[in-house]
Amino acid sequence: MADLALKPAIAGRPVRGVSAWDRLKVNRDWLGLWFMLPAAAFLLLFLAYPLGLGVWLSFTDARIGRLGEFVGIENYEWLWDDSVFWLSVFNTLLYTCVASVFKFAIGLYLALLLNHNMPFKAIIRAMVLIPFIVPTVLSAIAFWWIYDSQFSIVSWSLRKLGLIASNIDFLGDTWNARWSVIFANIWRGVPFVAITLLAGLQTVSPSLYEAATIDGATPWQRFRYVTYPLLTPIIAVVMTFSVLFTFTDFQLIWVLTRGGPANATHLMATLGYQRAIGGGYLGEGSAIATAMIPFLLAAILISWFGLQRRKWQHGESND
Amino acid sequence: MTDVLASKVASPSAVLSGVTADHTEGMSYLQTLPRRLVTLYLPLSVIISVLLFPFY
């Protein structure tokens, strides 16, 4: 009815020529493009440009204060024969694999514990987050003190208990230093995994557990056949992030050991920084940083395709 | 089936005395306090102690 009433008025209005600009102004796709532009500019400026510059520098002999010239894959050939680089690759893979596995196991266990009903639940969950919210440098300094060769509280306690005769050289011995930095990374990463998995656990309906219990399922079976399948998508996301953060870790190592002793704790990130900024060889440092990209892509693909949501979780059958 | 269930449920006296019931939802009433101490509070306190230790 209203349309009928309006029609004569529209019909009586003088028809004006609609320009291409007028049509563009009301075009949803065009407007969407404009709305995306600030975010795209931000990403291009702060993500794509540094990444592209880093890759370009890896093909040059640039040094601090000198632009450098294109040298092809010379930096990569140099790295191929560099034993310290391969040691840093080994350290990075060891650091990432061991820390990620432990962070996942302890984080999942902690999330399952925190999912229970208990007194002071909110306060306990907040306390768990403290290691994650404290700045990395601050927690690294705390661990530096704990790992001190003379004043370590761990060594002091073990000596008082009569378990050791002399102080443990946490950061002076190669393997001790490796395990020490891995422990510090696990300590820092567990709350992130636990709280994120806890958020996933909260979405699992209690009726599923009740039904499983009525069917006689043991606690392990409830976890294996109810909790784990429903948690798989969030595990994929959390572990992807966890692996990426661990692989690219820099601050913890730099504060605790600076890559020492004898390069035993040098990760690719710390070695790249040391060569590029400390040594001034921007090209070589950039090549080390660029060499991390294939590892990171592989980690993302494994996490994504290995742990993504299965079809049966949507009510469909698997292929 | 009922035998399996019966073995999981805490004893009626314990439930009535309020030892296990924390008046919250879920299936926590199925666990006795000693079991909760071993499976929940002990591991939780160990993990939280380790997490908070560097702030001593």
mmCIF file with all atom_site columns, C-alpha atoms in Angstrom, chain A residues 62-269:
data_model
loop_
_atom_site.group_PDB
_atom_site.id
_atom_site.type_symbol
_atom_site.label_atom_id
_atom_site.label_alt_id
_atom_site.label_comp_id
_atom_site.label_asym_id
_atom_site.label_entity_id
_atom_site.label_seq_id
_atom_site.pdbx_PDB_ins_code
_atom_site.Cartn_x
_atom_site.Cartn_y
_atom_site.Cartn_z
_atom_site.occupancy
_atom_site.B_iso_or_equiv
_atom_site.pdbx_formal_charge
_atom_site.auth_seq_id
_atom_site.auth_comp_id
_atom_site.auth_asym_id
_atom_site.auth_atom_id
_atom_site.pdbx_PDB_model_num
ATOM 1   C CA . ALA A 1 62  ? 74.386 -5.116  3.545  1.00 0.00 ? 62  ALA A CA 1
ATOM 2   C CA . ARG A 1 63  ? 76.060 -4.060  6.757  1.00 0.00 ? 63  ARG A CA 1
ATOM 3   C CA . ILE A 1 64  ? 75.055 -1.486  9.346  1.00 0.00 ? 64  ILE A CA 1
ATOM 4   C CA . GLY A 1 65  ? 75.587 1.915   7.736  1.00 0.00 ? 65  GLY A CA 1
ATOM 5   C CA . ARG A 1 66  ? 76.078 0.454   4.237  1.00 0.00 ? 66  ARG A CA 1
ATOM 6   C CA . LEU A 1 67  ? 73.287 -0.411  1.798  1.00 0.00 ? 67  LEU A CA 1
ATOM 7   C CA . GLY A 1 68  ? 75.011 -3.390  0.236  1.00 0.00 ? 68  GLY A CA 1
ATOM 8   C CA . GLU A 1 69  ? 74.735 -5.017  -3.160 1.00 0.00 ? 69  GLU A CA 1
ATOM 9   C CA . PHE A 1 70  ? 72.865 -8.003  -4.474 1.00 0.00 ? 70  PHE A CA 1
ATOM 10  C CA . VAL A 1 71  ? 74.981 -11.127 -3.952 1.00 0.00 ? 71  VAL A CA 1
ATOM 11  C CA . GLY A 1 72  ? 72.445 -13.825 -4.813 1.00 0.00 ? 72  GLY A CA 1
ATOM 12  C CA . ILE A 1 73  ? 72.422 -16.810 -2.467 1.00 0.00 ? 73  ILE A CA 1
ATOM 13  C CA . GLU A 1 74  ? 75.939 -16.193 -1.182 1.00 0.00 ? 74  GLU A CA 1
ATOM 14  C CA . ASN A 1 75  ? 74.700 -15.635 2.378  1.00 0.00 ? 75  ASN A CA 1
ATOM 15  C CA . TYR A 1 76  ? 72.831 -18.934 2.283  1.00 0.00 ? 76  TYR A CA 1
ATOM 16  C CA . GLU A 1 77  ? 75.876 -20.756 0.892  1.00 0.00 ? 77  GLU A CA 1
ATOM 17  C CA . TRP A 1 78  ? 77.891 -19.287 3.728  1.00 0.00 ? 78  TRP A CA 1
ATOM 18  C CA . LEU A 1 79  ? 75.325 -20.451 6.258  1.00 0.00 ? 79  LEU A CA 1
ATOM 19  C CA . TRP A 1 80  ? 75.218 -23.938 4.737  1.00 0.00 ? 80  TRP A CA 1
ATOM 20  C CA . ASP A 1 81  ? 78.860 -24.418 5.750  1.00 0.00 ? 81  ASP A CA 1
ATOM 21  C CA . ASP A 1 82  ? 78.489 -22.667 9.094  1.00 0.00 ? 82  ASP A CA 1
ATOM 22  C CA . SER A 1 83  ? 78.502 -25.154 11.996 1.00 0.00 ? 83  SER A CA 1
ATOM 23  C CA . VAL A 1 84  ? 77.173 -22.542 14.442 1.00 0.00 ? 84  VAL A CA 1
ATOM 24  C CA . PHE A 1 85  ? 74.129 -22.021 12.221 1.00 0.00 ? 85  PHE A CA 1
ATOM 25  C CA . TRP A 1 86  ? 73.383 -25.761 12.165 1.00 0.00 ? 86  TRP A CA 1
ATOM 26  C CA . LEU A 1 87  ? 73.881 -25.896 15.922 1.00 0.00 ? 87  LEU A CA 1
ATOM 27  C CA . SER A 1 88  ? 71.329 -23.095 16.263 1.00 0.00 ? 88  SER A CA 1
ATOM 28  C CA . VAL A 1 89  ? 68.914 -25.048 14.026 1.00 0.00 ? 89  VAL A CA 1
ATOM 29  C CA . PHE A 1 90  ? 69.362 -28.113 16.254 1.00 0.00 ? 90  PHE A CA 1
ATOM 30  C CA . ASN A 1 91  ? 68.891 -26.000 19.392 1.00 0.00 ? 91  ASN A CA 1
ATOM 31  C CA . THR A 1 92  ? 65.780 -24.343 17.980 1.00 0.00 ? 92  THR A CA 1
ATOM 32  C CA . LEU A 1 93  ? 64.185 -27.656 17.003 1.00 0.00 ? 93  LEU A CA 1
ATOM 33  C CA . LEU A 1 94  ? 65.050 -29.244 20.365 1.00 0.00 ? 94  LEU A CA 1
ATOM 34  C CA . TYR A 1 95  ? 63.805 -26.184 22.249 1.00 0.00 ? 95  TYR A CA 1
ATOM 35  C CA . THR A 1 96  ? 60.559 -26.041 20.267 1.00 0.00 ? 96  THR A CA 1
ATOM 36  C CA . CYS A 1 97  ? 59.778 -29.764 20.283 1.00 0.00 ? 97  CYS A CA 1
ATOM 37  C CA . VAL A 1 98  ? 60.521 -30.445 23.961 1.00 0.00 ? 98  VAL A CA 1
ATOM 38  C CA . ALA A 1 99  ? 58.937 -27.218 25.234 1.00 0.00 ? 99  ALA A CA 1
ATOM 39  C CA . SER A 1 100 ? 55.810 -27.580 23.073 1.00 0.00 ? 100 SER A CA 1
ATOM 40  C CA . VAL A 1 101 ? 55.202 -31.195 24.096 1.00 0.00 ? 101 VAL A CA 1
ATOM 41  C CA . PHE A 1 102 ? 55.569 -30.392 27.801 1.00 0.00 ? 102 PHE A CA 1
ATOM 42  C CA . LYS A 1 103 ? 53.552 -27.189 27.538 1.00 0.00 ? 103 LYS A CA 1
ATOM 43  C CA . PHE A 1 104 ? 50.745 -29.107 25.879 1.00 0.00 ? 104 PHE A CA 1
ATOM 44  C CA . ALA A 1 105 ? 50.792 -32.008 28.352 1.00 0.00 ? 105 ALA A CA 1
ATOM 45  C CA . ILE A 1 106 ? 51.017 -29.873 31.497 1.00 0.00 ? 106 ILE A CA 1
ATOM 46  C CA . GLY A 1 107 ? 48.696 -27.202 30.097 1.00 0.00 ? 107 GLY A CA 1
ATOM 47  C CA . LEU A 1 108 ? 46.019 -29.753 29.236 1.00 0.00 ? 108 LEU A CA 1
ATOM 48  C CA . TYR A 1 109 ? 46.345 -31.427 32.628 1.00 0.00 ? 109 TYR A CA 1
ATOM 49  C CA . LEU A 1 110 ? 46.110 -28.059 34.379 1.00 0.00 ? 110 LEU A CA 1
ATOM 50  C CA . ALA A 1 111 ? 43.075 -27.097 32.284 1.00 0.00 ? 111 ALA A CA 1
ATOM 51  C CA . LEU A 1 112 ? 41.337 -30.345 33.250 1.00 0.00 ? 112 LEU A CA 1
ATOM 52  C CA . LEU A 1 113 ? 42.112 -29.665 36.921 1.00 0.00 ? 113 LEU A CA 1
ATOM 53  C CA . LEU A 1 114 ? 40.875 -26.079 36.720 1.00 0.00 ? 114 LEU A CA 1
ATOM 54  C CA . ASN A 1 115 ? 37.670 -27.278 35.053 1.00 0.00 ? 115 ASN A CA 1
ATOM 55  C CA . HIS A 1 116 ? 36.574 -28.905 38.309 1.00 0.00 ? 116 HIS A CA 1
ATOM 56  C CA . ASN A 1 117 ? 34.322 -27.164 40.764 1.00 0.00 ? 117 ASN A CA 1
ATOM 57  C CA . MET A 1 118 ? 36.295 -26.005 43.780 1.00 0.00 ? 118 MET A CA 1
ATOM 58  C CA . PRO A 1 119 ? 36.422 -23.188 46.302 1.00 0.00 ? 119 PRO A CA 1
ATOM 59  C CA . PHE A 1 120 ? 38.168 -19.962 45.192 1.00 0.00 ? 120 PHE A CA 1
ATOM 60  C CA . LYS A 1 121 ? 37.978 -21.136 41.584 1.00 0.00 ? 121 LYS A CA 1
ATOM 61  C CA . ALA A 1 122 ? 38.244 -17.636 40.083 1.00 0.00 ? 122 ALA A CA 1
ATOM 62  C CA . ILE A 1 123 ? 41.236 -16.641 42.236 1.00 0.00 ? 123 ILE A CA 1
ATOM 63  C CA . ILE A 1 124 ? 43.102 -19.866 41.421 1.00 0.00 ? 124 ILE A CA 1
ATOM 64  C CA . ARG A 1 125 ? 42.520 -19.366 37.691 1.00 0.00 ? 125 ARG A CA 1
ATOM 65  C CA . ALA A 1 126 ? 43.785 -15.799 37.965 1.00 0.00 ? 126 ALA A CA 1
ATOM 66  C CA . MET A 1 127 ? 46.896 -16.956 39.843 1.00 0.00 ? 127 MET A CA 1
ATOM 67  C CA . VAL A 1 128 ? 47.681 -19.461 37.114 1.00 0.00 ? 128 VAL A CA 1
ATOM 68  C CA . LEU A 1 129 ? 47.837 -16.644 34.589 1.00 0.00 ? 129 LEU A CA 1
ATOM 69  C CA . ILE A 1 130 ? 50.496 -14.658 36.484 1.00 0.00 ? 130 ILE A CA 1
ATOM 70  C CA . PRO A 1 131 ? 53.565 -16.186 34.748 1.00 0.00 ? 131 PRO A CA 1
ATOM 71  C CA . PHE A 1 132 ? 52.041 -15.378 31.367 1.00 0.00 ? 132 PHE A CA 1
ATOM 72  C CA . ILE A 1 133 ? 51.117 -11.764 32.115 1.00 0.00 ? 133 ILE A CA 1
ATOM 73  C CA . VAL A 1 134 ? 54.458 -10.855 33.684 1.00 0.00 ? 134 VAL A CA 1
ATOM 74  C CA . PRO A 1 135 ? 56.824 -9.326  31.090 1.00 0.00 ? 135 PRO A CA 1
ATOM 75  C CA . THR A 1 136 ? 59.190 -11.948 29.673 1.00 0.00 ? 136 THR A CA 1
ATOM 76  C CA . VAL A 1 137 ? 62.276 -9.972  30.627 1.00 0.00 ? 137 VAL A CA 1
ATOM 77  C CA . LEU A 1 138 ? 61.122 -9.764  34.234 1.00 0.00 ? 138 LEU A CA 1
ATOM 78  C CA . SER A 1 139 ? 60.482 -13.486 34.514 1.00 0.00 ? 139 SER A CA 1
ATOM 79  C CA . ALA A 1 140 ? 63.775 -14.172 32.722 1.00 0.00 ? 140 ALA A CA 1
ATOM 80  C CA . ILE A 1 141 ? 65.596 -12.105 35.345 1.00 0.00 ? 141 ILE A CA 1
ATOM 81  C CA . ALA A 1 142 ? 63.844 -14.117 38.075 1.00 0.00 ? 142 ALA A CA 1
ATOM 82  C CA . PHE A 1 143 ? 65.066 -17.323 36.442 1.00 0.00 ? 143 PHE A CA 1
ATOM 83  C CA . TRP A 1 144 ? 68.523 -15.819 36.016 1.00 0.00 ? 144 TRP A CA 1
ATOM 84  C CA . TRP A 1 145 ? 68.618 -15.466 39.791 1.00 0.00 ? 145 TRP A CA 1
ATOM 85  C CA . ILE A 1 146 ? 67.238 -18.991 40.334 1.00 0.00 ? 146 ILE A CA 1
ATOM 86  C CA . TYR A 1 147 ? 69.865 -20.392 37.946 1.00 0.00 ? 147 TYR A CA 1
ATOM 87  C CA . ASP A 1 148 ? 72.746 -18.376 39.415 1.00 0.00 ? 148 ASP A CA 1
ATOM 88  C CA . SER A 1 149 ? 75.838 -20.518 39.886 1.00 0.00 ? 149 SER A CA 1
ATOM 89  C CA . GLN A 1 150 ? 76.518 -19.136 43.386 1.00 0.00 ? 150 GLN A CA 1
ATOM 90  C CA . PHE A 1 151 ? 73.221 -17.922 44.815 1.00 0.00 ? 151 PHE A CA 1
ATOM 91  C CA . SER A 1 152 ? 70.712 -20.325 43.260 1.00 0.00 ? 152 SER A CA 1
ATOM 92  C CA . ILE A 1 153 ? 67.960 -21.190 45.710 1.00 0.00 ? 153 ILE A CA 1
ATOM 93  C CA . VAL A 1 154 ? 67.607 -24.598 44.040 1.00 0.00 ? 154 VAL A CA 1
ATOM 94  C CA . SER A 1 155 ? 71.258 -25.442 44.622 1.00 0.00 ? 155 SER A CA 1
ATOM 95  C CA . TRP A 1 156 ? 71.066 -24.065 48.161 1.00 0.00 ? 156 TRP A CA 1
ATOM 96  C CA . SER A 1 157 ? 67.970 -26.149 48.971 1.00 0.00 ? 157 SER A CA 1
ATOM 97  C CA . LEU A 1 158 ? 69.447 -29.329 47.516 1.00 0.00 ? 158 LEU A CA 1
ATOM 98  C CA . ARG A 1 159 ? 72.699 -28.756 49.411 1.00 0.00 ? 159 ARG A CA 1
ATOM 99  C CA . LYS A 1 160 ? 70.824 -28.232 52.677 1.00 0.00 ? 160 LYS A CA 1
ATOM 100 C CA . LEU A 1 161 ? 68.893 -31.439 52.034 1.00 0.00 ? 161 LEU A CA 1
ATOM 101 C CA . GLY A 1 162 ? 72.201 -33.237 51.497 1.00 0.00 ? 162 GLY A CA 1
ATOM 102 C CA . LEU A 1 163 ? 71.318 -34.274 47.956 1.00 0.00 ? 163 LEU A CA 1
ATOM 103 C CA . ILE A 1 164 ? 74.235 -32.507 46.266 1.00 0.00 ? 164 ILE A CA 1
ATOM 104 C CA . ALA A 1 165 ? 77.725 -31.590 47.436 1.00 0.00 ? 165 ALA A CA 1
ATOM 105 C CA . SER A 1 166 ? 78.322 -28.485 45.332 1.00 0.00 ? 166 SER A CA 1
ATOM 106 C CA . ASN A 1 167 ? 76.213 -25.951 43.477 1.00 0.00 ? 167 ASN A CA 1
ATOM 107 C CA . ILE A 1 168 ? 74.676 -26.900 40.135 1.00 0.00 ? 168 ILE A CA 1
ATOM 108 C CA . ASP A 1 169 ? 76.085 -24.921 37.224 1.00 0.00 ? 169 ASP A CA 1
ATOM 109 C CA . PHE A 1 170 ? 72.736 -24.344 35.518 1.00 0.00 ? 170 PHE A CA 1
ATOM 110 C CA . LEU A 1 171 ? 73.843 -21.904 32.824 1.00 0.00 ? 171 LEU A CA 1
ATOM 111 C CA . GLY A 1 172 ? 77.540 -22.783 32.588 1.00 0.00 ? 172 GLY A CA 1
ATOM 112 C CA . ASP A 1 173 ? 77.252 -26.338 31.287 1.00 0.00 ? 173 ASP A CA 1
ATOM 113 C CA . THR A 1 174 ? 75.937 -26.848 27.740 1.00 0.00 ? 174 THR A CA 1
ATOM 114 C CA . TRP A 1 175 ? 73.208 -29.411 28.413 1.00 0.00 ? 175 TRP A CA 1
ATOM 115 C CA . ASN A 1 176 ? 72.299 -27.927 31.802 1.00 0.00 ? 176 ASN A CA 1
ATOM 116 C CA . ALA A 1 177 ? 71.836 -24.571 30.055 1.00 0.00 ? 177 ALA A CA 1
ATOM 117 C CA . ARG A 1 178 ? 69.650 -26.122 27.335 1.00 0.00 ? 178 ARG A CA 1
ATOM 118 C CA . TRP A 1 179 ? 67.343 -27.843 29.839 1.00 0.00 ? 179 TRP A CA 1
ATOM 119 C CA . SER A 1 180 ? 67.280 -24.723 32.031 1.00 0.00 ? 180 SER A CA 1
ATOM 120 C CA . VAL A 1 181 ? 66.068 -22.413 29.258 1.00 0.00 ? 181 VAL A CA 1
ATOM 121 C CA . ILE A 1 182 ? 63.589 -25.056 28.097 1.00 0.00 ? 182 ILE A CA 1
ATOM 122 C CA . PHE A 1 183 ? 62.201 -25.286 31.638 1.00 0.00 ? 183 PHE A CA 1
ATOM 123 C CA . ALA A 1 184 ? 61.872 -21.498 31.833 1.00 0.00 ? 184 ALA A CA 1
ATOM 124 C CA . ASN A 1 185 ? 60.003 -21.483 28.522 1.00 0.00 ? 185 ASN A CA 1
ATOM 125 C CA . ILE A 1 186 ? 57.662 -24.267 29.673 1.00 0.00 ? 186 ILE A CA 1
ATOM 126 C CA . TRP A 1 187 ? 57.024 -22.386 32.912 1.00 0.00 ? 187 TRP A CA 1
ATOM 127 C CA . ARG A 1 188 ? 56.076 -19.297 30.963 1.00 0.00 ? 188 ARG A CA 1
ATOM 128 C CA . GLY A 1 189 ? 53.982 -21.038 28.293 1.00 0.00 ? 189 GLY A CA 1
ATOM 129 C CA . VAL A 1 190 ? 51.891 -23.429 30.406 1.00 0.00 ? 190 VAL A CA 1
ATOM 130 C CA . PRO A 1 191 ? 49.380 -20.772 31.616 1.00 0.00 ? 191 PRO A CA 1
ATOM 131 C CA . PHE A 1 192 ? 48.592 -19.689 28.049 1.00 0.00 ? 192 PHE A CA 1
ATOM 132 C CA . VAL A 1 193 ? 47.887 -23.263 26.954 1.00 0.00 ? 193 VAL A CA 1
ATOM 133 C CA . ALA A 1 194 ? 45.975 -24.075 30.148 1.00 0.00 ? 194 ALA A CA 1
ATOM 134 C CA . ILE A 1 195 ? 43.685 -21.056 30.131 1.00 0.00 ? 195 ILE A CA 1
ATOM 135 C CA . THR A 1 196 ? 42.934 -21.335 26.412 1.00 0.00 ? 196 THR A CA 1
ATOM 136 C CA . LEU A 1 197 ? 42.167 -25.052 26.678 1.00 0.00 ? 197 LEU A CA 1
ATOM 137 C CA . LEU A 1 198 ? 40.073 -24.313 29.777 1.00 0.00 ? 198 LEU A CA 1
ATOM 138 C CA . ALA A 1 199 ? 37.989 -21.939 27.658 1.00 0.00 ? 199 ALA A CA 1
ATOM 139 C CA . GLY A 1 200 ? 37.490 -24.825 25.216 1.00 0.00 ? 200 GLY A CA 1
ATOM 140 C CA . LEU A 1 201 ? 36.582 -27.227 28.030 1.00 0.00 ? 201 LEU A CA 1
ATOM 141 C CA . GLN A 1 202 ? 33.906 -24.842 29.252 1.00 0.00 ? 202 GLN A CA 1
ATOM 142 C CA . THR A 1 203 ? 32.057 -25.285 25.974 1.00 0.00 ? 203 THR A CA 1
ATOM 143 C CA . VAL A 1 204 ? 31.761 -29.071 26.408 1.00 0.00 ? 204 VAL A CA 1
ATOM 144 C CA . SER A 1 205 ? 28.284 -29.902 27.647 1.00 0.00 ? 205 SER A CA 1
ATOM 145 C CA . PRO A 1 206 ? 28.241 -31.619 31.091 1.00 0.00 ? 206 PRO A CA 1
ATOM 146 C CA . SER A 1 207 ? 25.402 -33.806 29.817 1.00 0.00 ? 207 SER A CA 1
ATOM 147 C CA . LEU A 1 208 ? 27.910 -35.624 27.584 1.00 0.00 ? 208 LEU A CA 1
ATOM 148 C CA . TYR A 1 209 ? 29.987 -36.572 30.623 1.00 0.00 ? 209 TYR A CA 1
ATOM 149 C CA . GLU A 1 210 ? 26.880 -37.593 32.512 1.00 0.00 ? 210 GLU A CA 1
ATOM 150 C CA . ALA A 1 211 ? 25.754 -39.786 29.621 1.00 0.00 ? 211 ALA A CA 1
ATOM 151 C CA . ALA A 1 212 ? 29.238 -41.335 29.368 1.00 0.00 ? 212 ALA A CA 1
ATOM 152 C CA . THR A 1 213 ? 29.310 -41.995 33.116 1.00 0.00 ? 213 THR A CA 1
ATOM 153 C CA . ILE A 1 214 ? 25.887 -43.656 32.998 1.00 0.00 ? 214 ILE A CA 1
ATOM 154 C CA . ASP A 1 215 ? 27.215 -45.849 30.184 1.00 0.00 ? 215 ASP A CA 1
ATOM 155 C CA . GLY A 1 216 ? 30.031 -46.911 32.505 1.00 0.00 ? 216 GLY A CA 1
ATOM 156 C CA . ALA A 1 217 ? 32.883 -44.941 30.943 1.00 0.00 ? 217 ALA A CA 1
ATOM 157 C CA . THR A 1 218 ? 36.047 -44.638 33.019 1.00 0.00 ? 218 THR A CA 1
ATOM 158 C CA . PRO A 1 219 ? 37.647 -41.181 33.551 1.00 0.00 ? 219 PRO A CA 1
ATOM 159 C CA . TRP A 1 220 ? 40.217 -42.031 30.846 1.00 0.00 ? 220 TRP A CA 1
ATOM 160 C CA . GLN A 1 221 ? 37.476 -43.087 28.407 1.00 0.00 ? 221 GLN A CA 1
ATOM 161 C CA . ARG A 1 222 ? 35.537 -39.883 29.142 1.00 0.00 ? 222 ARG A CA 1
ATOM 162 C CA . PHE A 1 223 ? 38.658 -37.913 28.300 1.00 0.00 ? 223 PHE A CA 1
ATOM 163 C CA . ARG A 1 224 ? 39.582 -39.974 25.228 1.00 0.00 ? 224 ARG A CA 1
ATOM 164 C CA . TYR A 1 225 ? 36.138 -40.197 23.645 1.00 0.00 ? 225 TYR A CA 1
ATOM 165 C CA . VAL A 1 226 ? 34.386 -37.024 24.867 1.00 0.00 ? 226 VAL A CA 1
ATOM 166 C CA . THR A 1 227 ? 36.861 -34.340 25.905 1.00 0.00 ? 227 THR A CA 1
ATOM 167 C CA . TYR A 1 228 ? 39.687 -34.848 23.422 1.00 0.00 ? 228 TYR A CA 1
ATOM 168 C CA . PRO A 1 229 ? 37.603 -35.005 20.208 1.00 0.00 ? 229 PRO A CA 1
ATOM 169 C CA . LEU A 1 230 ? 35.637 -31.897 21.159 1.00 0.00 ? 230 LEU A CA 1
ATOM 170 C CA . LEU A 1 231 ? 38.819 -30.093 22.149 1.00 0.00 ? 231 LEU A CA 1
ATOM 171 C CA . THR A 1 232 ? 40.743 -30.926 18.965 1.00 0.00 ? 232 THR A CA 1
ATOM 172 C CA . PRO A 1 233 ? 39.967 -27.693 17.061 1.00 0.00 ? 233 PRO A CA 1
ATOM 173 C CA . ILE A 1 234 ? 41.096 -25.476 19.932 1.00 0.00 ? 234 ILE A CA 1
ATOM 174 C CA . ILE A 1 235 ? 44.164 -27.676 20.496 1.00 0.00 ? 235 ILE A CA 1
ATOM 175 C CA . ALA A 1 236 ? 45.070 -27.042 16.843 1.00 0.00 ? 236 ALA A CA 1
ATOM 176 C CA . VAL A 1 237 ? 44.895 -23.282 17.291 1.00 0.00 ? 237 VAL A CA 1
ATOM 177 C CA . VAL A 1 238 ? 46.664 -23.217 20.668 1.00 0.00 ? 238 VAL A CA 1
ATOM 178 C CA . MET A 1 239 ? 49.487 -25.508 19.612 1.00 0.00 ? 239 MET A CA 1
ATOM 179 C CA . THR A 1 240 ? 50.005 -23.640 16.351 1.00 0.00 ? 240 THR A CA 1
ATOM 180 C CA . PHE A 1 241 ? 50.453 -20.411 18.291 1.00 0.00 ? 241 PHE A CA 1
ATOM 181 C CA . SER A 1 242 ? 52.537 -22.130 20.958 1.00 0.00 ? 242 SER A CA 1
ATOM 182 C CA . VAL A 1 243 ? 54.920 -23.673 18.412 1.00 0.00 ? 243 VAL A CA 1
ATOM 183 C CA . LEU A 1 244 ? 55.263 -20.369 16.552 1.00 0.00 ? 244 LEU A CA 1
ATOM 184 C CA . PHE A 1 245 ? 55.962 -18.388 19.738 1.00 0.00 ? 245 PHE A CA 1
ATOM 185 C CA . THR A 1 246 ? 58.459 -20.991 20.955 1.00 0.00 ? 246 THR A CA 1
ATOM 186 C CA . PHE A 1 247 ? 60.271 -21.273 17.633 1.00 0.00 ? 247 PHE A CA 1
ATOM 187 C CA . THR A 1 248 ? 60.697 -17.505 17.396 1.00 0.00 ? 248 THR A CA 1
ATOM 188 C CA . ASP A 1 249 ? 61.559 -17.021 21.077 1.00 0.00 ? 249 ASP A CA 1
ATOM 189 C CA . PHE A 1 250 ? 64.240 -14.425 21.689 1.00 0.00 ? 250 PHE A CA 1
ATOM 190 C CA . GLN A 1 251 ? 63.885 -12.511 24.959 1.00 0.00 ? 251 GLN A CA 1
ATOM 191 C CA . LEU A 1 252 ? 64.176 -15.429 27.363 1.00 0.00 ? 252 LEU A CA 1
ATOM 192 C CA . ILE A 1 253 ? 67.359 -16.761 25.775 1.00 0.00 ? 253 ILE A CA 1
ATOM 193 C CA . TRP A 1 254 ? 68.903 -13.345 25.352 1.00 0.00 ? 254 TRP A CA 1
ATOM 194 C CA . VAL A 1 255 ? 68.407 -12.382 28.992 1.00 0.00 ? 255 VAL A CA 1
ATOM 195 C CA . LEU A 1 256 ? 69.421 -15.761 30.428 1.00 0.00 ? 256 LEU A CA 1
ATOM 196 C CA . THR A 1 257 ? 72.387 -16.883 28.326 1.00 0.00 ? 257 THR A CA 1
ATOM 197 C CA . ARG A 1 258 ? 72.796 -14.703 25.192 1.00 0.00 ? 258 ARG A CA 1
ATOM 198 C CA . GLY A 1 259 ? 73.227 -17.957 23.327 1.00 0.00 ? 259 GLY A CA 1
ATOM 199 C CA . GLY A 1 260 ? 76.001 -19.327 25.517 1.00 0.00 ? 260 GLY A CA 1
ATOM 200 C CA . PRO A 1 261 ? 77.794 -21.291 26.773 1.00 0.00 ? 261 PRO A CA 1
ATOM 201 C CA . ALA A 1 262 ? 79.672 -22.050 23.532 1.00 0.00 ? 262 ALA A CA 1
ATOM 202 C CA . ASN A 1 263 ? 76.536 -21.328 21.451 1.00 0.00 ? 263 ASN A CA 1
ATOM 203 C CA . ALA A 1 264 ? 74.749 -24.200 23.198 1.00 0.00 ? 264 ALA A CA 1
ATOM 204 C CA . THR A 1 265 ? 71.525 -22.219 23.648 1.00 0.00 ? 265 THR A CA 1
ATOM 205 C CA . HIS A 1 266 ? 71.657 -20.075 20.510 1.00 0.00 ? 266 HIS A CA 1
ATOM 206 C CA . LEU A 1 267 ? 68.329 -20.216 18.730 1.00 0.00 ? 267 LEU A CA 1
ATOM 207 C CA . MET A 1 268 ? 67.961 -19.069 15.132 1.00 0.00 ? 268 MET A CA 1
ATOM 208 C CA . ALA A 1 269 ? 66.357 -15.831 16.341 1.00 0.00 ? 269 ALA A CA 1
#
